[in-house]
PDB file of C-alpha atoms and ligand atoms in Angstrom:
ATOM      1  CA  MET L  40      28.412 -14.365 -12.279  1.00  0.00           C
ATOM      2  CA  SER L  41      27.896 -12.646  -9.137  1.00  0.00           C
ATOM      3  CA  SER L  42      24.233 -13.203  -7.309  1.00  0.00           C
ATOM      4  CA  LYS L  43      25.378 -10.231  -4.457  1.00  0.00           C
ATOM      5  CA  ARG L  44      22.096  -8.375  -4.498  1.00  0.00           C
ATOM      6  CA  PRO L  45      21.802  -4.974  -5.179  1.00  0.00           C
ATOM      7  CA  HIS L  46      20.701  -2.607  -2.125  1.00  0.00           C
ATOM      8  CA  LEU L  47      17.536  -3.795   0.111  1.00  0.00           C
ATOM      9  CA  VAL L  48      15.378  -0.323   0.644  1.00  0.00           C
ATOM     10  CA  ARG L  49      14.350  -1.202   4.222  1.00  0.00           C
ATOM     11  CA  LEU L  50      10.397  -0.962   3.783  1.00  0.00           C
ATOM     12  CA  ALA L  51       8.527  -0.954   6.740  1.00  0.00           C
ATOM     13  CA  VAL L  52       4.626  -2.021   6.121  1.00  0.00           C
ATOM     14  CA  LEU L  53       1.493   0.054   8.705  1.00  0.00           C
ATOM     15  CA  ALA L  54      -1.635  -2.829   8.329  1.00  0.00           C
ATOM     16  CA  SER L  55      -4.719  -2.391   9.693  1.00  0.00           C
ATOM     17  CA  GLY L  56      -6.332  -5.541   9.257  1.00  0.00           C
ATOM     18  CA  ARG L  57      -5.453  -9.660   7.821  1.00  0.00           C
ATOM     19  CA  GLY L  58      -2.128  -8.169   5.351  1.00  0.00           C
ATOM     20  CA  SER L  59      -3.064 -10.093   2.285  1.00  0.00           C
ATOM     21  CA  ASN L  60      -1.134  -7.352   0.977  1.00  0.00           C
ATOM     22  CA  LEU L  61       1.726  -7.359   3.110  1.00  0.00           C
ATOM     23  CA  GLN L  62       2.012 -10.662   2.774  1.00  0.00           C
ATOM     24  CA  ALA L  63       2.477 -10.802  -1.089  1.00  0.00           C
ATOM     25  CA  ILE L  64       4.973  -8.150  -0.228  1.00  0.00           C
ATOM     26  CA  ILE L  65       6.705 -10.696   2.073  1.00  0.00           C
ATOM     27  CA  ASP L  66       6.378 -13.151  -0.516  1.00  0.00           C
ATOM     28  CA  ALA L  67       7.726 -11.143  -3.148  1.00  0.00           C
ATOM     29  CA  ILE L  68      10.662 -10.706  -1.090  1.00  0.00           C
ATOM     30  CA  GLU L  69      11.855 -13.841  -0.340  1.00  0.00           C
ATOM     31  CA  ALA L  70      11.368 -15.261  -3.662  1.00  0.00           C
ATOM     32  CA  ARG L  71      14.117 -12.416  -4.843  1.00  0.00           C
ATOM     33  CA  ARG L  72      11.632 -10.546  -6.617  1.00  0.00           C
ATOM     34  CA  VAL L  73      11.967  -7.242  -4.904  1.00  0.00           C
ATOM     35  CA  ASP L  74      14.751  -6.018  -3.543  1.00  0.00           C
ATOM     36  CA  ALA L  75      13.351  -4.538   0.105  1.00  0.00           C
ATOM     37  CA  THR L  76      13.928  -6.174   3.252  1.00  0.00           C
ATOM     38  CA  ILE L  77      11.016  -5.665   5.484  1.00  0.00           C
ATOM     39  CA  VAL L  78      12.087  -4.399   9.070  1.00  0.00           C
ATOM     40  CA  ALA L  79       8.757  -3.111  11.025  1.00  0.00           C
ATOM     41  CA  VAL L  80       5.358  -4.356  10.403  1.00  0.00           C
ATOM     42  CA  ILE L  81       3.421  -1.618  12.406  1.00  0.00           C
ATOM     43  CA  SER L  82       0.120  -1.616  13.464  1.00  0.00           C
ATOM     44  CA  ASN L  83      -2.632   0.601  15.438  1.00  0.00           C
ATOM     45  CA  LYS L  84      -4.737  -2.255  15.825  1.00  0.00           C
ATOM     46  CA  GLN L  85      -3.378  -5.095  18.646  1.00  0.00           C
ATOM     47  CA  ASP L  86      -5.223  -8.036  17.027  1.00  0.00           C
ATOM     48  CA  ALA L  87      -4.922  -7.963  13.499  1.00  0.00           C
ATOM     49  CA  ALA L  88      -4.042 -10.122  11.536  1.00  0.00           C
ATOM     50  CA  ALA L  89      -1.090  -8.430   9.563  1.00  0.00           C
ATOM     51  CA  LEU L  90       1.047  -8.833  13.004  1.00  0.00           C
ATOM     52  CA  GLU L  91       0.848 -12.492  13.330  1.00  0.00           C
ATOM     53  CA  ARG L  92       2.288 -12.529   9.368  1.00  0.00           C
ATOM     54  CA  ALA L  93       5.468 -10.545  10.442  1.00  0.00           C
ATOM     55  CA  ARG L  94       4.979 -12.581  13.330  1.00  0.00           C
ATOM     56  CA  LYS L  95       5.943 -16.380  11.548  1.00  0.00           C
ATOM     57  CA  HIS L  96       8.602 -14.746   9.024  1.00  0.00           C
ATOM     58  CA  ASN L  97      10.613 -13.392  12.309  1.00  0.00           C
ATOM     59  CA  LEU L  98       9.621  -9.315  11.345  1.00  0.00           C
ATOM     60  CA  ARG L  99       9.266  -7.146  13.554  1.00  0.00           C
ATOM     61  CA  GLY L 100       5.935  -6.698  14.603  1.00  0.00           C
ATOM     62  CA  ILE L 101       4.711  -3.655  16.307  1.00  0.00           C
ATOM     63  CA  PHE L 102       1.589  -2.508  17.956  1.00  0.00           C
ATOM     64  CA  VAL L 103       1.171   1.382  18.324  1.00  0.00           C
ATOM     65  CA  ASP L 104      -1.632   2.365  21.027  1.00  0.00           C
ATOM     66  CA  PRO L 105      -3.993   4.542  19.629  1.00  0.00           C
ATOM     67  CA  LYS L 106      -5.160   4.854  22.839  1.00  0.00           C
ATOM     68  CA  LEU L 107      -2.330   6.274  24.094  1.00  0.00           C
ATOM     69  CA  PHE L 108      -2.547  10.184  22.612  1.00  0.00           C
ATOM     70  CA  ALA L 109      -6.219   9.873  23.271  1.00  0.00           C
ATOM     71  CA  GLY L 110      -6.622  12.756  25.700  1.00  0.00           C
ATOM     72  CA  GLN L 111      -4.351  15.770  23.060  1.00  0.00           C
ATOM     73  CA  PRO L 112      -5.785  18.104  21.350  1.00  0.00           C
ATOM     74  CA  ASP L 113      -3.491  17.085  18.693  1.00  0.00           C
ATOM     75  CA  ASN L 114      -4.065  13.401  18.846  1.00  0.00           C
ATOM     76  CA  ARG L 115      -3.809  12.502  15.327  1.00  0.00           C
ATOM     77  CA  GLU L 116      -0.404  14.654  15.140  1.00  0.00           C
ATOM     78  CA  ALA L 117       0.917  12.871  17.832  1.00  0.00           C
ATOM     79  CA  TYR L 118       0.030   9.400  16.896  1.00  0.00           C
ATOM     80  CA  ASP L 119       2.098  10.097  13.792  1.00  0.00           C
ATOM     81  CA  ARG L 120       4.842  11.471  15.378  1.00  0.00           C
ATOM     82  CA  ALA L 121       5.065   8.509  18.064  1.00  0.00           C
ATOM     83  CA  ILE L 122       5.298   6.625  14.111  1.00  0.00           C
ATOM     84  CA  LEU L 123       7.633   7.923  12.286  1.00  0.00           C
ATOM     85  CA  ALA L 124       9.960   8.377  15.784  1.00  0.00           C
ATOM     86  CA  VAL L 125       9.196   3.994  14.897  1.00  0.00           C
ATOM     87  CA  LEU L 126      10.600   5.262  11.455  1.00  0.00           C
ATOM     88  CA  GLN L 127      13.250   7.393  11.691  1.00  0.00           C
ATOM     89  CA  GLU L 128      14.823   4.472  14.056  1.00  0.00           C
ATOM     90  CA  HIS L 129      15.047   1.758  12.649  1.00  0.00           C
ATOM     91  CA  ASP L 130      15.926   3.411   8.967  1.00  0.00           C
ATOM     92  CA  VAL L 131      13.486   3.558   6.242  1.00  0.00           C
ATOM     93  CA  GLU L 132      13.560   4.385   3.454  1.00  0.00           C
ATOM     94  CA  LEU L 133      10.034   3.590   1.815  1.00  0.00           C
ATOM     95  CA  VAL L 134       6.342   3.704   4.526  1.00  0.00           C
ATOM     96  CA  LEU L 135       3.807   0.886   2.830  1.00  0.00           C
ATOM     97  CA  LEU L 136      -0.189   1.685   3.608  1.00  0.00           C
ATOM     98  CA  ALA L 137      -1.492  -1.938   3.125  1.00  0.00           C
ATOM     99  CA  GLY L 138      -5.198  -1.898   4.472  1.00  0.00           C
ATOM    100  CA  TYR L 139      -3.937   0.716   7.402  1.00  0.00           C
ATOM    101  CA  MET L 140      -7.287   2.246   8.487  1.00  0.00           C
ATOM    102  CA  LYS L 141      -6.357   5.638   9.425  1.00  0.00           C
ATOM    103  CA  ILE L 142      -5.478   8.446   7.865  1.00  0.00           C
ATOM    104  CA  VAL L 143      -1.923   9.768   7.552  1.00  0.00           C
ATOM    105  CA  THR L 144      -1.568  13.093   8.611  1.00  0.00           C
ATOM    106  CA  THR L 145       0.969  16.178   7.509  1.00  0.00           C
ATOM    107  CA  VAL L 146       3.520  14.399  10.289  1.00  0.00           C
ATOM    108  CA  LEU L 147       4.010  11.423   8.190  1.00  0.00           C
ATOM    109  CA  VAL L 148       2.966  13.356   4.274  1.00  0.00           C
ATOM    110  CA  ASN L 149       5.917  15.818   4.757  1.00  0.00           C
ATOM    111  CA  ALA L 150       8.937  13.241   6.181  1.00  0.00           C
ATOM    112  CA  TYR L 151       8.038  10.688   3.313  1.00  0.00           C
ATOM    113  CA  THR L 152       7.211  12.570   0.436  1.00  0.00           C
ATOM    114  CA  HIS L 153       7.344  10.477  -2.512  1.00  0.00           C
ATOM    115  CA  ARG L 154       8.318   7.350  -0.199  1.00  0.00           C
ATOM    116  CA  MET L 155       5.201   6.572   1.031  1.00  0.00           C
ATOM    117  CA  MET L 156       2.612   4.808  -0.834  1.00  0.00           C
ATOM    118  CA  ASN L 157      -1.346   2.665  -0.913  1.00  0.00           C
ATOM    119  CA  ILE L 158      -3.025   0.576  -2.459  1.00  0.00           C
ATOM    120  CA  HIS L 159      -6.580   1.537  -3.037  1.00  0.00           C
ATOM    121  CA  PRO L 160      -9.443  -1.249  -4.577  1.00  0.00           C
ATOM    122  CA  SER L 161     -10.460   1.076  -7.177  1.00  0.00           C
ATOM    123  CA  LEU L 162      -9.448   2.995 -10.227  1.00  0.00           C
ATOM    124  CA  LEU L 163      -8.200   6.077  -8.603  1.00  0.00           C
ATOM    125  CA  PRO L 164      -9.479   8.858  -8.768  1.00  0.00           C
ATOM    126  CA  SER L 165     -12.925   7.614  -8.782  1.00  0.00           C
ATOM    127  CA  PHE L 166     -14.205   5.998  -6.427  1.00  0.00           C
ATOM    128  CA  PRO L 167     -11.665   7.177  -2.865  1.00  0.00           C
ATOM    129  CA  GLY L 168     -12.508   6.458   0.366  1.00  0.00           C
ATOM    130  CA  LEU L 169     -14.212   3.153   1.727  1.00  0.00           C
ATOM    131  CA  ASP L 170     -16.641   0.773   0.299  1.00  0.00           C
ATOM    132  CA  ALA L 171     -14.964   1.604  -3.014  1.00  0.00           C
ATOM    133  CA  GLN L 172     -15.723  -2.282  -4.902  1.00  0.00           C
ATOM    134  CA  LYS L 173     -19.102  -1.958  -3.231  1.00  0.00           C
ATOM    135  CA  LYS L 174     -19.914   1.583  -5.057  1.00  0.00           C
ATOM    136  CA  THR L 175     -18.199   0.681  -8.243  1.00  0.00           C
ATOM    137  CA  ILE L 176     -20.641  -1.983  -9.101  1.00  0.00           C
ATOM    138  CA  GLU L 177     -24.088   0.001  -7.195  1.00  0.00           C
ATOM    139  CA  TRP L 178     -22.632   2.651 -10.380  1.00  0.00           C
ATOM    140  CA  GLY L 179     -23.152   0.637 -12.511  1.00  0.00           C
ATOM    141  CA  CYS L 180     -19.426   0.220 -13.658  1.00  0.00           C
ATOM    142  CA  LYS L 181     -18.078  -2.279 -16.221  1.00  0.00           C
ATOM    143  CA  VAL L 182     -14.699  -2.294 -15.400  1.00  0.00           C
ATOM    144  CA  ALA L 183     -12.847  -2.124 -12.065  1.00  0.00           C
ATOM    145  CA  GLY L 184      -9.688  -1.561 -10.395  1.00  0.00           C
ATOM    146  CA  CYS L 185      -7.087  -1.584  -8.725  1.00  0.00           C
ATOM    147  CA  THR L 186      -4.010   1.488  -8.116  1.00  0.00           C
ATOM    148  CA  VAL L 187      -0.810   2.172  -5.917  1.00  0.00           C
ATOM    149  CA  HIS L 188      -0.346   6.055  -5.589  1.00  0.00           C
ATOM    150  CA  PHE L 189       2.288   8.152  -3.849  1.00  0.00           C
ATOM    151  CA  VAL L 190       0.819   9.146  -0.207  1.00  0.00           C
ATOM    152  CA  THR L 191      -0.216  12.567  -0.238  1.00  0.00           C
ATOM    153  CA  GLU L 192      -2.654  14.604   2.871  1.00  0.00           C
ATOM    154  CA  GLY L 193      -6.257  14.344   0.546  1.00  0.00           C
ATOM    155  CA  VAL L 194      -7.434  11.016   0.957  1.00  0.00           C
ATOM    156  CA  ASP L 195      -6.070   8.467  -1.799  1.00  0.00           C
ATOM    157  CA  GLU L 196      -5.682  11.541  -3.871  1.00  0.00           C
ATOM    158  CA  GLY L 197      -1.532  11.027  -4.347  1.00  0.00           C
ATOM    159  CA  PRO L 198       0.697  10.303  -7.956  1.00  0.00           C
ATOM    160  CA  ILE L 199      -0.899   6.951  -9.381  1.00  0.00           C
ATOM    161  CA  ILE L 200       2.034   3.905 -10.181  1.00  0.00           C
ATOM    162  CA  LEU L 201       0.355   1.602 -11.229  1.00  0.00           C
ATOM    163  CA  GLN L 202      -3.098   0.281 -11.375  1.00  0.00           C
ATOM    164  CA  ALA L 203      -4.705  -2.985 -12.607  1.00  0.00           C
ATOM    165  CA  ALA L 204      -7.826  -4.010 -14.402  1.00  0.00           C
ATOM    166  CA  VAL L 205     -10.735  -6.187 -13.518  1.00  0.00           C
ATOM    167  CA  PRO L 206     -14.329  -6.989 -15.546  1.00  0.00           C
ATOM    168  CA  ILE L 207     -16.758  -6.597 -13.327  1.00  0.00           C
ATOM    169  CA  LEU L 208     -20.041  -9.618 -14.315  1.00  0.00           C
ATOM    170  CA  ASP L 209     -23.600  -8.621 -14.270  1.00  0.00           C
ATOM    171  CA  GLN L 210     -23.271 -11.139 -11.242  1.00  0.00           C
ATOM    172  CA  ASP L 211     -20.965  -9.460  -9.263  1.00  0.00           C
ATOM    173  CA  THR L 212     -21.680  -8.463  -5.290  1.00  0.00           C
ATOM    174  CA  PRO L 213     -18.815  -6.402  -3.332  1.00  0.00           C
ATOM    175  CA  GLU L 214     -17.195  -9.593  -1.382  1.00  0.00           C
ATOM    176  CA  THR L 215     -16.968 -11.297  -5.363  1.00  0.00           C
ATOM    177  CA  LEU L 216     -15.607  -8.467  -6.321  1.00  0.00           C
ATOM    178  CA  ALA L 217     -13.366  -7.263  -3.868  1.00  0.00           C
ATOM    179  CA  ALA L 218     -11.601 -11.588  -4.443  1.00  0.00           C
ATOM    180  CA  ARG L 219     -11.778 -10.760  -8.396  1.00  0.00           C
ATOM    181  CA  ILE L 220      -9.367  -7.712  -7.099  1.00  0.00           C
ATOM    182  CA  LEU L 221      -7.585  -8.344  -4.420  1.00  0.00           C
ATOM    183  CA  GLU L 222      -5.877 -11.003  -7.263  1.00  0.00           C
ATOM    184  CA  GLN L 223      -4.240  -7.965  -8.712  1.00  0.00           C
ATOM    185  CA  GLU L 224      -3.360  -5.909  -6.020  1.00  0.00           C
ATOM    186  CA  HIS L 225      -1.064  -8.462  -5.183  1.00  0.00           C
ATOM    187  CA  LYS L 226       0.543  -8.736  -8.539  1.00  0.00           C
ATOM    188  CA  ILE L 227       1.055  -4.738  -8.713  1.00  0.00           C
ATOM    189  CA  TYR L 228       1.884  -3.637  -4.880  1.00  0.00           C
ATOM    190  CA  PRO L 229       4.956  -5.699  -5.530  1.00  0.00           C
ATOM    191  CA  LYS L 230       5.827  -4.653  -8.809  1.00  0.00           C
ATOM    192  CA  ALA L 231       5.241  -0.690  -7.527  1.00  0.00           C
ATOM    193  CA  VAL L 232       7.864  -0.914  -4.802  1.00  0.00           C
ATOM    194  CA  GLN L 233      10.340  -3.431  -7.217  1.00  0.00           C
ATOM    195  CA  LEU L 234      10.412  -0.280  -9.737  1.00  0.00           C
ATOM    196  CA  PHE L 235      10.878   1.938  -6.640  1.00  0.00           C
ATOM    197  CA  ALA L 236      13.379  -0.004  -5.706  1.00  0.00           C
ATOM    198  CA  GLU L 237      15.308   0.488  -9.268  1.00  0.00           C
ATOM    199  CA  GLY L 238      14.893   4.553  -9.029  1.00  0.00           C
ATOM    200  CA  ARG L 239      13.075   4.041 -11.509  1.00  0.00           C
ATOM    201  CA  LEU L 240       9.714   6.308 -10.753  1.00  0.00           C
ATOM    202  CA  GLN L 241      10.142  10.221 -11.003  1.00  0.00           C
ATOM    203  CA  VAL L 242       7.592  12.551 -10.320  1.00  0.00           C
ATOM    204  CA  GLU L 243       6.099  15.171 -11.896  1.00  0.00           C
ATOM    205  CA  GLY L 244       3.833  16.510 -11.055  1.00  0.00           C
ATOM    206  CA  ARG L 245       1.066  14.566 -10.369  1.00  0.00           C
ATOM    207  CA  CYS L 246       1.733  12.123 -13.021  1.00  0.00           C
ATOM    208  CA  VAL L 247       4.083   9.199 -12.114  1.00  0.00           C
ATOM    209  CA  LEU L 248       6.845   8.691 -14.977  1.00  0.00           C
ATOM    210  CA  ILE L 249       8.001   5.081 -15.247  1.00  0.00           C
ATOM    211  CA  LYS L 250      12.039   5.528 -16.416  1.00  0.00           C
ATOM    212  CA  GLN L 251      12.886   2.673 -18.844  1.00  0.00           C
ATOM    213  CA  GLY L 252       9.687   2.687 -20.209  1.00  0.00           C
ATOM    214  CA  MET L 253       6.959  -0.596 -19.627  1.00  0.00           C
ATOM    215  CA  PRO L 254       4.996  -2.968 -21.586  1.00  0.00           C
ATOM    216  CA  MET L 255       2.041  -1.685 -23.059  1.00  0.00           C
ATOM    217  CA  GLY L 256      -0.882  -3.713 -21.444  1.00  0.00           C
ATOM    218  CA  GLU L 257      -3.626  -5.286 -23.007  1.00  0.00           C
ATOM    219  CA  ALA L 258      -6.747  -4.107 -23.481  1.00  0.00           C
ATOM    220  CA  LEU L 259     -10.095  -4.561 -21.534  1.00  0.00           C
ATOM    221  CA  ILE L 260     -13.240  -4.088 -22.693  1.00  0.00           C
ATOM    222  CA  SER L 261     -15.604  -5.371 -19.850  1.00  0.00           C
ATOM    223  CA  PRO L 262     -18.401  -7.004 -21.285  1.00  0.00           C
ATOM    224  CA  SER L 263     -16.108  -8.319 -24.339  1.00  0.00           C
TER     225      SER L 263
HETATM  226  C1  GRF T 241      -7.482  -3.552  -0.199  1.00  0.00           C
HETATM  227  O1  GRF T 241      -8.071  -3.786   0.215  1.00  0.00           O
HETATM  228  C2  GRF T 241      -6.569  -2.887  -0.268  1.00  0.00           C
HETATM  229  O2  GRF T 241      -6.833  -2.329  -0.838  1.00  0.00           O
HETATM  230  C3  GRF T 241      -6.983  -1.380   0.604  1.00  0.00           C
HETATM  231  O3  GRF T 241      -7.625  -2.544   2.306  1.00  0.00           O
HETATM  232  C4  GRF T 241      -8.234  -3.692   1.764  1.00  0.00           C
HETATM  233  C5  GRF T 241      -6.625  -4.010   2.748  1.00  0.00           C
HETATM  234  O4  GRF T 241      -6.492  -5.712   2.015  1.00  0.00           O
HETATM  235  N1  GRF T 241      -6.981  -0.377   0.775  1.00  0.00           N
HETATM  236  P1  GRF T 241      -5.382  -6.638   3.121  1.00  0.00           P
HETATM  237  O5  GRF T 241      -5.603  -6.358   4.944  1.00  0.00           O
HETATM  238  O6  GRF T 241      -4.674  -6.570   2.821  1.00  0.00           O
HETATM  239  O7  GRF T 241      -5.495  -7.804   2.679  1.00  0.00           O
END
């Protein structure tokens, strides 16, 4: 049997913070569960733990300083043009936003239509934006979760690729719920990347169809 690997999708991960989703992708690649290679980790924060994680794994970590563009009238687009130049320089095929605390503009969205993913800690379209876990608890929901979706212009609005649901307990705080959701994020983000690598994601309008099907998950009843 040949051990030759299939084409490895060239990934860039954009992250602003601790980078645990980046780590989950790195681990999945190293374990050969995902046919991809990370060619750049890019951050808008010089001290992002994500950049440190990249260095530990000998990945290219790049800080692009937003301050360099602050004076320009279209500074958000100018910033994204600089990011786009890095992506193009490294022939990036798929961009992953992983705790990237900057709204991407049409500069990146148009260049990477259906080739840029984001992970969000709620069952979209409920609770887009910041503090999703806190808002989910405050609303009195019994189920929470996370979503991997393609990135479009609207924040957290793009076609949904995968979701995972978890129960909410009466004693949950935003932190305990976030931890339960994060565990699932680390499972579904690598899975979504592998589906992309296998060419199985087909976008039809708002919907993402998964070619060759997926097994049906179990119903989650909460409280059970
Ligand atoms: C995650 O909860 C993700 O869903 C959200 O930001 C957080 C990033 O966490 N978009 P990490 O930096 O990947 O640990």
